[in-house]
Coordinates of C-alpha atoms in Angstrom, one line a residue:
M1 CA 22.6 -149.4 79.1
T2 CA 20.9 -151.1 76.2
N3 CA 16.9 -151.9 76.4
K4 CA 18.2 -155.8 77.8
H5 CA 17.1 -157.2 81.3
I6 CA 19.3 -157.1 83.5
I7 CA 19.1 -161.1 84.9
L8 CA 20.0 -162.9 87.6
F9 CA 20.2 -166.2 88.4
G10 CA 21.7 -169.2 90.5
F11 CA 20.1 -171.0 93.2
K12 CA 18.1 -170.7 95.6
H13 CA 18.1 -168.8 98.9
V14 CA 21.1 -167.9 97.0
G15 CA 20.3 -163.3 97.3
K16 CA 18.6 -163.2 93.7
T17 CA 15.3 -160.9 95.4
V18 CA 17.3 -158.9 97.8
I19 CA 20.1 -158.1 95.6
G20 CA 17.2 -157.5 92.3
E21 CA 15.4 -155.4 94.2
Q22 CA 18.4 -153.4 95.4
L23 CA 20.2 -153.3 91.7
A24 CA 16.3 -151.9 90.1
K25 CA 17.0 -149.1 92.5
V26 CA 20.1 -148.1 91.6
L27 CA 19.0 -147.9 87.8
K28 CA 15.7 -146.9 88.1
K29 CA 14.4 -150.3 87.1
K30 CA 11.6 -152.4 87.4
F31 CA 11.9 -154.9 89.4
I32 CA 10.6 -158.1 88.5
D33 CA 10.9 -161.5 90.3
L34 CA 9.7 -164.6 87.5
D35 CA 8.5 -166.8 91.3
N36 CA 6.4 -164.1 92.1
E37 CA 5.0 -163.5 88.4
L38 CA 4.7 -167.5 88.3
E39 CA 2.4 -167.3 91.6
K40 CA -0.2 -164.4 90.3
Y41 CA -0.1 -166.1 87.0
F42 CA -1.1 -170.0 88.3
D43 CA -3.8 -167.6 90.8
I44 CA -5.2 -166.4 87.7
Q45 CA -5.3 -169.6 85.8
H46 CA -6.7 -171.4 88.9
A47 CA -8.4 -168.7 90.7
Q48 CA -6.2 -169.7 94.0
F49 CA -3.3 -168.5 95.1
L50 CA -0.3 -171.1 95.7
T51 CA 3.6 -170.4 96.8
C52 CA 6.3 -171.9 93.7
R53 CA 7.0 -174.7 96.1
Q54 CA 2.9 -175.8 96.3
I55 CA 2.3 -175.8 93.0
M56 CA 5.7 -177.9 92.3
Q57 CA 4.7 -180.2 94.4
L58 CA 1.3 -180.8 94.1
Y59 CA 1.3 -180.6 90.2
G60 CA 4.8 -182.0 89.9
E61 CA 8.0 -180.4 87.7
H62 CA 7.3 -181.2 84.3
Y63 CA 4.1 -178.5 85.2
Y64 CA 5.4 -176.6 86.9
R65 CA 8.2 -175.6 84.8
K66 CA 6.2 -175.3 81.6
Q67 CA 4.4 -173.0 83.4
E68 CA 7.6 -170.9 84.9
R69 CA 8.4 -171.3 81.1
L70 CA 5.3 -169.6 79.8
V71 CA 5.2 -167.1 82.8
L72 CA 9.1 -166.1 81.6
Q73 CA 8.5 -165.7 78.2
K74 CA 5.8 -163.2 78.5
I75 CA 8.5 -161.3 81.1
L76 CA 11.1 -161.3 78.5
Q77 CA 8.3 -159.0 76.5
L78 CA 8.6 -156.0 78.4
P79 CA 11.0 -152.5 78.8
S80 CA 13.6 -152.9 80.4
A81 CA 14.1 -154.7 84.0
V82 CA 16.2 -156.4 86.3
I83 CA 14.4 -159.4 86.7
A84 CA 15.5 -162.4 89.7
L85 CA 14.6 -166.1 88.2
G86 CA 13.7 -168.9 90.1
G87 CA 17.5 -171.4 91.2
G88 CA 15.6 -174.1 88.2
T89 CA 14.3 -172.0 85.4
V90 CA 17.9 -171.9 83.7
L91 CA 18.1 -176.1 83.7
D92 CA 15.1 -175.5 80.6
E93 CA 17.6 -175.2 77.5
N94 CA 15.1 -173.1 75.6
N95 CA 15.4 -170.4 79.0
Q96 CA 18.9 -170.4 78.4
R97 CA 18.4 -169.4 74.6
E98 CA 16.1 -167.1 75.8
I99 CA 18.0 -165.2 78.4
K100 CA 21.1 -165.7 76.7
A101 CA 20.6 -161.7 74.7
H102 CA 20.2 -160.6 77.4
F103 CA 23.4 -158.7 81.1
L104 CA 23.5 -162.1 83.2
L105 CA 24.2 -162.0 86.4
H106 CA 25.1 -165.0 88.1
I107 CA 24.6 -165.2 92.2
I108 CA 26.5 -167.0 94.3
A109 CA 27.0 -168.2 97.6
S110 CA 29.1 -171.4 99.7
P111 CA 27.0 -173.9 99.1
S112 CA 26.8 -174.6 103.1
L113 CA 24.8 -171.1 103.1
V114 CA 22.5 -172.2 100.4
F115 CA 22.0 -175.6 102.3
E116 CA 21.2 -174.2 105.0
R117 CA 18.4 -171.0 103.8
I118 CA 17.0 -173.3 101.7
M119 CA 16.3 -175.6 105.0
V120 CA 15.0 -172.4 107.2
A121 CA 11.9 -173.3 105.0
G122 CA 11.5 -177.2 105.4
R123 CA 12.5 -179.8 103.2
P124 CA 12.3 -178.4 99.0
A125 CA 9.4 -180.0 96.5
F126 CA 12.5 -180.2 93.9
F127 CA 15.2 -182.5 96.0
D128 CA 15.2 -186.2 95.5
S129 CA 12.2 -187.9 97.9
D130 CA 14.9 -191.0 97.8
K131 CA 18.3 -189.3 99.0
D132 CA 19.5 -187.2 102.0
A133 CA 18.6 -184.0 101.9
Y134 CA 22.1 -182.5 102.2
E135 CA 22.6 -185.1 99.5
S136 CA 20.2 -184.1 97.1
F137 CA 20.9 -180.8 97.6
I138 CA 25.0 -181.4 96.7
C139 CA 23.7 -183.2 93.5
L140 CA 21.6 -180.7 92.2
W141 CA 24.7 -177.9 92.8
E142 CA 26.6 -179.9 91.3
K143 CA 24.2 -180.2 87.9
R144 CA 23.3 -176.8 88.0
S145 CA 26.4 -174.2 89.0
A146 CA 28.0 -175.9 85.9
I147 CA 24.8 -174.7 84.1
Y148 CA 24.8 -171.0 85.2
K149 CA 29.0 -170.9 84.8
R150 CA 28.4 -171.6 81.9
L151 CA 25.5 -169.2 81.4
T152 CA 27.9 -165.9 82.0
Q153 CA 31.2 -165.7 83.6
Y154 CA 30.6 -162.3 85.9
S155 CA 29.6 -163.2 89.1
V156 CA 28.5 -161.9 92.5
D157 CA 29.3 -163.3 95.4
N158 CA 27.2 -163.1 97.9
S159 CA 28.6 -164.8 100.8
T160 CA 29.7 -161.8 102.0
P161 CA 27.3 -158.3 104.3
L162 CA 24.7 -157.9 101.4
D163 CA 26.0 -154.3 101.0
N164 CA 29.6 -156.3 99.1
A165 CA 27.2 -158.3 96.9
I166 CA 25.1 -155.3 95.4
H167 CA 27.8 -152.9 95.2
Q168 CA 29.3 -155.6 92.9
A169 CA 26.7 -155.9 90.9
R170 CA 25.7 -152.2 91.0
V171 CA 29.6 -151.7 89.2
Y172 CA 29.2 -154.5 86.6
F173 CA 25.7 -153.1 85.4
E174 CA 27.0 -149.4 86.3
N175 CA 30.6 -149.9 83.4
N176 CA 28.4 -152.4 81.4

């Protein structure tokens, strides 16, 4: 395998982190979660720890996406690793261009399962406040799915047992 990163992307709570951690172990690479790195970066910059959800709620999506882009650029400078992106990272066209040079893996699950997982923590800040939660989710799902599909031809379905998804990802990267 070359010195490129393996980048996992998909909707929030689709399993990117869990699959990424296991894939990194198998491939003997470092695992990096962009959301965790963004929280650390924010903590260093502001001397205050906030979750990604809190950062977006307090500072707005524009600020959040700008910080996310800065952190992604720093991560992409590191040696080859397995990286899990935040669900909306690929909405930025500059981010799309930068990650295209790497190995991309789209993690998917059924919309109903993803919605259920998201809502466990309450209504997220990135949902449209003028719409019902499910309606807002479906609008985002449709918009993001088109981008996700355009970025890569290969996806792993995490609607089935987790071991199946990890196996699919492992086989794909061991053969490419």
